[in-house]
Coordinates of N, CA and C in Angstrom, one line a residue:
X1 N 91.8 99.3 97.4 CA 92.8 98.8 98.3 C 92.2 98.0 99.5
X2 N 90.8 97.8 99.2 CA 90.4 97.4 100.7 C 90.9 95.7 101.1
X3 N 90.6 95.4 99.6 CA 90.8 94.2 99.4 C 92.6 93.7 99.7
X4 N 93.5 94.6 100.1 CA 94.1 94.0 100.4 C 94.4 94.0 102.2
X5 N 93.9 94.0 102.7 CA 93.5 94.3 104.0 C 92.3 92.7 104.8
X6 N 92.9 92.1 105.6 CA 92.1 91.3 106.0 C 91.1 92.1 107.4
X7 N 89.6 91.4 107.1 CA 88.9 92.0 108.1 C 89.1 92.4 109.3
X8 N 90.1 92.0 110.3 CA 90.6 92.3 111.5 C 91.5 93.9 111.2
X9 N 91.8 93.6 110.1 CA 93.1 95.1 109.7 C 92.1 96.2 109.7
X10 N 90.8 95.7 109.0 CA 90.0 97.1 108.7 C 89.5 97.5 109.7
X11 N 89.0 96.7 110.7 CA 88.4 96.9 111.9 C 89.2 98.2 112.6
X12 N 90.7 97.6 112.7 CA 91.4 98.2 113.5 C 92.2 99.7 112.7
X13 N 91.9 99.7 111.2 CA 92.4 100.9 110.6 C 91.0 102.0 110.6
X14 N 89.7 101.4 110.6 CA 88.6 102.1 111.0 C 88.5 103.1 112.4
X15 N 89.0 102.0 113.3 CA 89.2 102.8 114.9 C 90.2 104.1 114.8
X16 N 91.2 103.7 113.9 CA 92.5 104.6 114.2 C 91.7 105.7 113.6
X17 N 91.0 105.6 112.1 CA 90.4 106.9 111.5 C 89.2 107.9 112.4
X18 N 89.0 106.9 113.0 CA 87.5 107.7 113.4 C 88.5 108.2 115.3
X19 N 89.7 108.0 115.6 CA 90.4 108.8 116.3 C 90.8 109.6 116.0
X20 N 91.4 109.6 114.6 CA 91.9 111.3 113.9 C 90.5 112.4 113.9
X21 N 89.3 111.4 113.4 CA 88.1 112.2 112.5 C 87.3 113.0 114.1
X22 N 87.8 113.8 114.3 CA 87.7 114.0 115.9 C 86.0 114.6 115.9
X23 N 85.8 115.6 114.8 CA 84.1 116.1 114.4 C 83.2 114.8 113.9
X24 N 84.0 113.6 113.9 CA 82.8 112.8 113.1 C 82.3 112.9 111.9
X25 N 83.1 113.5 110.8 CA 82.1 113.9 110.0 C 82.8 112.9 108.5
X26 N 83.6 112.0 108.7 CA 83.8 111.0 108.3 C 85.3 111.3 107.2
X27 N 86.0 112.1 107.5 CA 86.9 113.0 107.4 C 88.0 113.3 108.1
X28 N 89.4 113.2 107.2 CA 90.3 113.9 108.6 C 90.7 115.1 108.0
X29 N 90.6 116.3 108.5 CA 91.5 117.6 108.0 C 92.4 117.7 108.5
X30 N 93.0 118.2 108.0 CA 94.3 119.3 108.7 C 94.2 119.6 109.8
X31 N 93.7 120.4 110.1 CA 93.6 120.2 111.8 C 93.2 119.4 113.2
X32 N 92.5 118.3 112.1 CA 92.3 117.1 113.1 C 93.8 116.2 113.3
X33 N 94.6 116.1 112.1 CA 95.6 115.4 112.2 C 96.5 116.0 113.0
X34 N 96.4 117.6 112.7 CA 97.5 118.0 113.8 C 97.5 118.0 115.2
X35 N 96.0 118.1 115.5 CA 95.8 117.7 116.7 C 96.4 116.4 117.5
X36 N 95.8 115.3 116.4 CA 96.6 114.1 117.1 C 97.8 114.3 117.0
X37 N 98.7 114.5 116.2 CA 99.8 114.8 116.4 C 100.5 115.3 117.8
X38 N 99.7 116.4 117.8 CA 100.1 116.8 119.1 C 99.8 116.4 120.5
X39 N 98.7 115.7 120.4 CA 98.5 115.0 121.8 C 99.8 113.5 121.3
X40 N 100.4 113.3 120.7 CA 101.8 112.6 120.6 C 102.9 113.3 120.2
X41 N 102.7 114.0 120.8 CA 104.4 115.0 121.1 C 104.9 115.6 120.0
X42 N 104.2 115.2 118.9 CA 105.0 116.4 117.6 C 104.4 117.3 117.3
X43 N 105.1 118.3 117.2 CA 104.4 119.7 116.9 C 105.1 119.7 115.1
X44 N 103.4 119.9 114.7 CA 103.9 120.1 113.4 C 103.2 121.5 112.8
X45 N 102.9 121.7 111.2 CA 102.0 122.4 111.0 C 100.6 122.4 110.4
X46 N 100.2 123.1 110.2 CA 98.9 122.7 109.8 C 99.3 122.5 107.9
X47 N 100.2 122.9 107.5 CA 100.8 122.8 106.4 C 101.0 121.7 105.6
X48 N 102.1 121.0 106.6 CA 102.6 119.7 106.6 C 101.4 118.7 106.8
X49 N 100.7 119.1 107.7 CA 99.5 118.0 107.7 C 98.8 118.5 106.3
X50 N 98.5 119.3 105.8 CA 97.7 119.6 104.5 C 98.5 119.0 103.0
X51 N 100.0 119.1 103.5 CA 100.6 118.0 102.2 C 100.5 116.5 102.2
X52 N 100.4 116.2 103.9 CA 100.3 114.8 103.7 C 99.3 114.3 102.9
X53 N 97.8 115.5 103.9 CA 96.3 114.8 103.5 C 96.8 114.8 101.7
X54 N 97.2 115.7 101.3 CA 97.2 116.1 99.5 C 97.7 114.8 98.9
X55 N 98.3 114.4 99.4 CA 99.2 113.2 98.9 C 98.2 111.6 98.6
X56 N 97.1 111.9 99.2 CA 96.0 110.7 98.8 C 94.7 111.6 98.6
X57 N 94.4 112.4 98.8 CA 92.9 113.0 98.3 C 92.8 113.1 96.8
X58 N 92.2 112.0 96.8 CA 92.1 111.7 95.3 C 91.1 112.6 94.5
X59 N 89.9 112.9 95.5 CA 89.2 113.8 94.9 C 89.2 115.7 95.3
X60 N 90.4 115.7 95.6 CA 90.3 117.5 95.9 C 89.7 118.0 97.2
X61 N 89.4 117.1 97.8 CA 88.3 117.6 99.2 C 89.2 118.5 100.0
X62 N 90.4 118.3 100.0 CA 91.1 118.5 100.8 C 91.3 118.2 102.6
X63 N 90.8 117.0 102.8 CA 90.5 116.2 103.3 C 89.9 114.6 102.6
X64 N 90.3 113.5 103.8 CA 91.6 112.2 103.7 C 90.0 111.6 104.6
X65 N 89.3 110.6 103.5 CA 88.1 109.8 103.2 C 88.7 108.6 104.3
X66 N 88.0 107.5 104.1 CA 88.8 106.4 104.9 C 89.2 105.5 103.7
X67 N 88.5 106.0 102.4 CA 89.1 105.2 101.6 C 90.4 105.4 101.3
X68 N 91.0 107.0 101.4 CA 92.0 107.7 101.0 C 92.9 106.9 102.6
X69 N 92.4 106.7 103.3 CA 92.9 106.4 104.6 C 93.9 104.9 104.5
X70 N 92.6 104.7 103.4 CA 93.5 102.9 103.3 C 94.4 102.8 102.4
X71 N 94.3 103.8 101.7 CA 95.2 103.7 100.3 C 96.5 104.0 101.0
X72 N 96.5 104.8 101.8 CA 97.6 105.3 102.4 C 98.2 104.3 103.3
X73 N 97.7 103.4 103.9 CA 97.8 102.1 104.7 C 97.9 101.5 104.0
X74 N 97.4 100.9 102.8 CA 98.5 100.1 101.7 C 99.7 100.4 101.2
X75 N 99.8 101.5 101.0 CA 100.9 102.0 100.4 C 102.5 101.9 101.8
X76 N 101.7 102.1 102.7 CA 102.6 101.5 103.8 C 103.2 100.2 104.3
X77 N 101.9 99.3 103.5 CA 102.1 97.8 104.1 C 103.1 97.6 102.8
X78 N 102.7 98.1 101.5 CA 104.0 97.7 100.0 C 105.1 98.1 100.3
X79 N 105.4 99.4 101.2 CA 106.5 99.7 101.4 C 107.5 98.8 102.0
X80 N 106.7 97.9 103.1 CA 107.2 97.0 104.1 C 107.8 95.7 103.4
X81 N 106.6 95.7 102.5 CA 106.9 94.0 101.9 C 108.2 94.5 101.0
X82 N 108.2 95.3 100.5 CA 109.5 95.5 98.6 C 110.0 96.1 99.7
X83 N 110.5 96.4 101.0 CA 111.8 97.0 101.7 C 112.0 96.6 102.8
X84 N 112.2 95.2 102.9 CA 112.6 94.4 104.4 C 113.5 95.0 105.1
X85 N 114.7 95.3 104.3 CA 115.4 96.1 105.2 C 114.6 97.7 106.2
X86 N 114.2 97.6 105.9 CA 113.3 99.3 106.7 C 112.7 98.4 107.5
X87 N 112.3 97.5 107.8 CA 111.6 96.9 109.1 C 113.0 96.7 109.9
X88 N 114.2 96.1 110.2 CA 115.6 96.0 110.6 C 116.3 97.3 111.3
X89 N 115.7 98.4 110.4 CA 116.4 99.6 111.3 C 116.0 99.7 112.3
X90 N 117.1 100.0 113.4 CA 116.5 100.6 114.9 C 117.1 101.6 115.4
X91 N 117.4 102.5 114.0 CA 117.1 104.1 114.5 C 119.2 103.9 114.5
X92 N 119.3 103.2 114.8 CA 121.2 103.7 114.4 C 121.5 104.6 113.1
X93 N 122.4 105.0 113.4 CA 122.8 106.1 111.8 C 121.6 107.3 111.8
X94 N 120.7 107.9 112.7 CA 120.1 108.5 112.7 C 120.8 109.9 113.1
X95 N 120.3 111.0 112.4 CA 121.4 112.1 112.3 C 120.9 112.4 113.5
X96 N 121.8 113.4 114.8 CA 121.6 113.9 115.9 C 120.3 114.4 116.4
X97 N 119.8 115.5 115.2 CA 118.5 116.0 115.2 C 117.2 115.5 115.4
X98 N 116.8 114.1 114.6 CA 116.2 113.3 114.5 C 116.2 112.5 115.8
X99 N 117.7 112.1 116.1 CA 117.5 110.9 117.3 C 116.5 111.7 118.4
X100 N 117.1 112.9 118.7 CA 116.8 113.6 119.9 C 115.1 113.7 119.9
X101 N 114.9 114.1 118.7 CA 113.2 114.0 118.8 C 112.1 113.0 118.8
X102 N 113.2 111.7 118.5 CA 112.7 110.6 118.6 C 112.7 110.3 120.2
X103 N 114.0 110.3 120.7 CA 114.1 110.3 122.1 C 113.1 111.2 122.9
X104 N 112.8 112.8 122.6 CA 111.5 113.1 123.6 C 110.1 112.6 123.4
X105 N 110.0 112.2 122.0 CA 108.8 111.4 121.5 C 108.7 110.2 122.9
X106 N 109.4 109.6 122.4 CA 109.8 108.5 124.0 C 109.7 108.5 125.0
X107 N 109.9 110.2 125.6 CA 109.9 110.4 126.3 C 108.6 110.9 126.9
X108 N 108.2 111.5 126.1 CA 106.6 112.0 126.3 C 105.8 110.5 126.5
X109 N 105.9 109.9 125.6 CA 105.0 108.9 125.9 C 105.7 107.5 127.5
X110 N 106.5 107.6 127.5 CA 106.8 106.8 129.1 C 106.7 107.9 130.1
X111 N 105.6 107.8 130.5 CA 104.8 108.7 132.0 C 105.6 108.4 132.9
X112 N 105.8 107.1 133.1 CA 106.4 106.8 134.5 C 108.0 107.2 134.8
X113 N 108.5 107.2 133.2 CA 109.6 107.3 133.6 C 110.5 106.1 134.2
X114 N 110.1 104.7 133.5 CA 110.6 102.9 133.5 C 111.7 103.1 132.5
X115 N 111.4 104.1 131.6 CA 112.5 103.4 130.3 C 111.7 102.5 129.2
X116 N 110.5 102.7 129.1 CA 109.4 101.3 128.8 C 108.5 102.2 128.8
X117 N 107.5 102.0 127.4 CA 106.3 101.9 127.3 C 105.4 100.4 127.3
X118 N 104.9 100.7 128.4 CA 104.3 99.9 128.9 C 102.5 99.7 128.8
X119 N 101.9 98.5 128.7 CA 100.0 98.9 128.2 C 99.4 99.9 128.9
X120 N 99.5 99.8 130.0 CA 99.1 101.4 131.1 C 99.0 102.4 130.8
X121 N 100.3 102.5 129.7 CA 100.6 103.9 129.4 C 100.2 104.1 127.7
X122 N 99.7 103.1 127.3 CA 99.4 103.2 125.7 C 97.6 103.4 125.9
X123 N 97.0 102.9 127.2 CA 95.8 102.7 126.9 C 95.4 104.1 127.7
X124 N 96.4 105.0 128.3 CA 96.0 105.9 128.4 C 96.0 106.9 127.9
X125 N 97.2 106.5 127.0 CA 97.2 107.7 125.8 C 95.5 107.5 124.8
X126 N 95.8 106.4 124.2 CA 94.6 106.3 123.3 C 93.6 106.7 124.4
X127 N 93.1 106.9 125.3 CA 91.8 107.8 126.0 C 91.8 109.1 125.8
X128 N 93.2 109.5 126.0 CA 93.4 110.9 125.8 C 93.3 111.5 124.5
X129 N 93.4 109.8 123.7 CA 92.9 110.3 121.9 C 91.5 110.4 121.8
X130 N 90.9 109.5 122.8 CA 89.3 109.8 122.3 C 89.0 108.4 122.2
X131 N 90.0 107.5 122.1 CA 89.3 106.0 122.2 C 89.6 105.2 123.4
X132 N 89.2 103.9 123.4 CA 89.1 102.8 124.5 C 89.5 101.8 123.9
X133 N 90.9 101.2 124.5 CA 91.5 99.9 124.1 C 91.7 99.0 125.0
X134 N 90.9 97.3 124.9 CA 91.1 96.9 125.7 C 92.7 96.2 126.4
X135 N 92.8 95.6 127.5 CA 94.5 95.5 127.7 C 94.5 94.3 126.7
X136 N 94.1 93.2 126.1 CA 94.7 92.4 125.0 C 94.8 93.0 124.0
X137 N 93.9 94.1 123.5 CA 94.3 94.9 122.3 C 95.2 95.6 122.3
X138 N 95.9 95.8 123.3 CA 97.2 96.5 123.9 C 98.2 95.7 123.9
X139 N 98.1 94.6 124.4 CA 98.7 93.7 124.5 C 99.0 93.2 122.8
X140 N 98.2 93.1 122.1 CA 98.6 92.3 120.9 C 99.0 93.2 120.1
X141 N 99.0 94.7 120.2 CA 99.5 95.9 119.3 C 101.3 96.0 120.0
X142 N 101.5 96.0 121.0 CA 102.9 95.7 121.4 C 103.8 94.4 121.1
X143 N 102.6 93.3 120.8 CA 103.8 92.2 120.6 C 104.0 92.8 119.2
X144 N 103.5 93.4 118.3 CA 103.7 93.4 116.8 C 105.3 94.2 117.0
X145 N 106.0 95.1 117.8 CA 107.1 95.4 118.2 C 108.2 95.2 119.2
X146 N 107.6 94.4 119.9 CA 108.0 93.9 121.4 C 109.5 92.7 120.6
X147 N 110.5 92.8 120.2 CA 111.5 91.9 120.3 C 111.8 91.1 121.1
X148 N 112.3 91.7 122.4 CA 112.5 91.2 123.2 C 111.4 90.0 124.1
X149 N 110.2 90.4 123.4 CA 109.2 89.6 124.6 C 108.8 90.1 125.7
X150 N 109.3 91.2 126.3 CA 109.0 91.7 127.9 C 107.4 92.6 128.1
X151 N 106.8 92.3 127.1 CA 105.3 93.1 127.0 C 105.7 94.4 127.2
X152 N 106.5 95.1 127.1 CA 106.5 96.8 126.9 C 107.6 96.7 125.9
X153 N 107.3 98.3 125.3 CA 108.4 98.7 123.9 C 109.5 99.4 125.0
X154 N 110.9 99.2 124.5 CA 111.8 99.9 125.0 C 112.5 101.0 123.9
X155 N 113.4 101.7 124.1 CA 113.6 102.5 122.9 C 114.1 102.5 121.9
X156 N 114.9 101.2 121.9 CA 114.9 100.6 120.9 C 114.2 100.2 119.9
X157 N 113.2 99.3 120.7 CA 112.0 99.0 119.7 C 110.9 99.9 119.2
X158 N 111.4 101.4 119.6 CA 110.2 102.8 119.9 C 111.4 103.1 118.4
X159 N 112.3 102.8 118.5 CA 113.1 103.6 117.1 C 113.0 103.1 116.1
X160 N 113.1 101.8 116.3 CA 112.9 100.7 115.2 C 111.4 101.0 114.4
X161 N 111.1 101.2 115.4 CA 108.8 101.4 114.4 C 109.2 102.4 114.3
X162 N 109.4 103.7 114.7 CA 109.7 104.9 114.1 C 110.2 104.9 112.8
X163 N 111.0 104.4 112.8 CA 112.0 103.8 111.7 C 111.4 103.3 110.4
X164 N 110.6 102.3 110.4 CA 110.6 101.5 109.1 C 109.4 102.1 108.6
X165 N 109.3 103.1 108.3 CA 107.9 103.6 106.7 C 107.7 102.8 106.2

């Protein structure tokens, strides 16, 4: 799958891995995932994170390779391309339960409390994940959601990317 990924994609799906792979050991378990998870506001279990890793560990490890990492990052980008419509949703028609958790998700990540996630608050999270992003790599990971143009995600645009698998 790597091959379908242009060199700037891998670069930047390599960073994301080696922020889950928190031991370094070139691996994500179950408990590394849940961890990130929860340093972004969802509490899951170690379960759920053990069906996801299952869902690409091609070889049994039970733990998620970076090859298994991309497979799973293609399988995301096909999703997008064969279901345009899933990029369009912005979280309307979301059953009660869902919105609300979307909405503290939101809420957890706007510190300030603007209404807006803003780069400030993105490049302080990713520190609290364990990496370092510069403000244009901040900057260019928000236009990819930014509709409006105003350089911060608002919640709409936080439901909409939640939104499209």
């Amino acid at each position: 799958m790597a091959e379908y990924f242009s060199e700037k994609q891998m670069c930047q799906f390599k960073e994301i891995f080696n922020s889950f792979d928190k031991n370094g050991d070139g691996n994500i378990e179950a408990e590394e995932l849940k961890s990130v998870l929860k340093n972004l506001g969802q509490k899951v279990k170690t379960k759920y994170c053990k069906n996801m890793i299952k869902q690409y560990d091609k070889n049994n490890t039970k733990r998620m390779e970076f090859k298994e990492f991309l497979d799973m990052m293609a399988n995301v980008f096909q999703y997008h391309l064969s279901h345009p419509e899933s990029q369009r949703n912005n979280g309307e028609g979301l059953d009660a339960a869902t919105n609300k958790k979307m909405e503290d998700l939101f809420d957890s990540l706007d510190v300030d409390d603007s209404g807006f996630i803003d780069p400030e608050e993105i490049i302080k999270l990713t520190e609290k994940l364990g990496e370092k992003m510069t403000i244009e790599e901040v900057q260019e990971l928000i236009k990819q959601v930014d509709k409006d143009g105003d350089g911060r995600v608002n919640k709409d645009e936080f439901k909409r990317l939640m939104c499209s698998k």
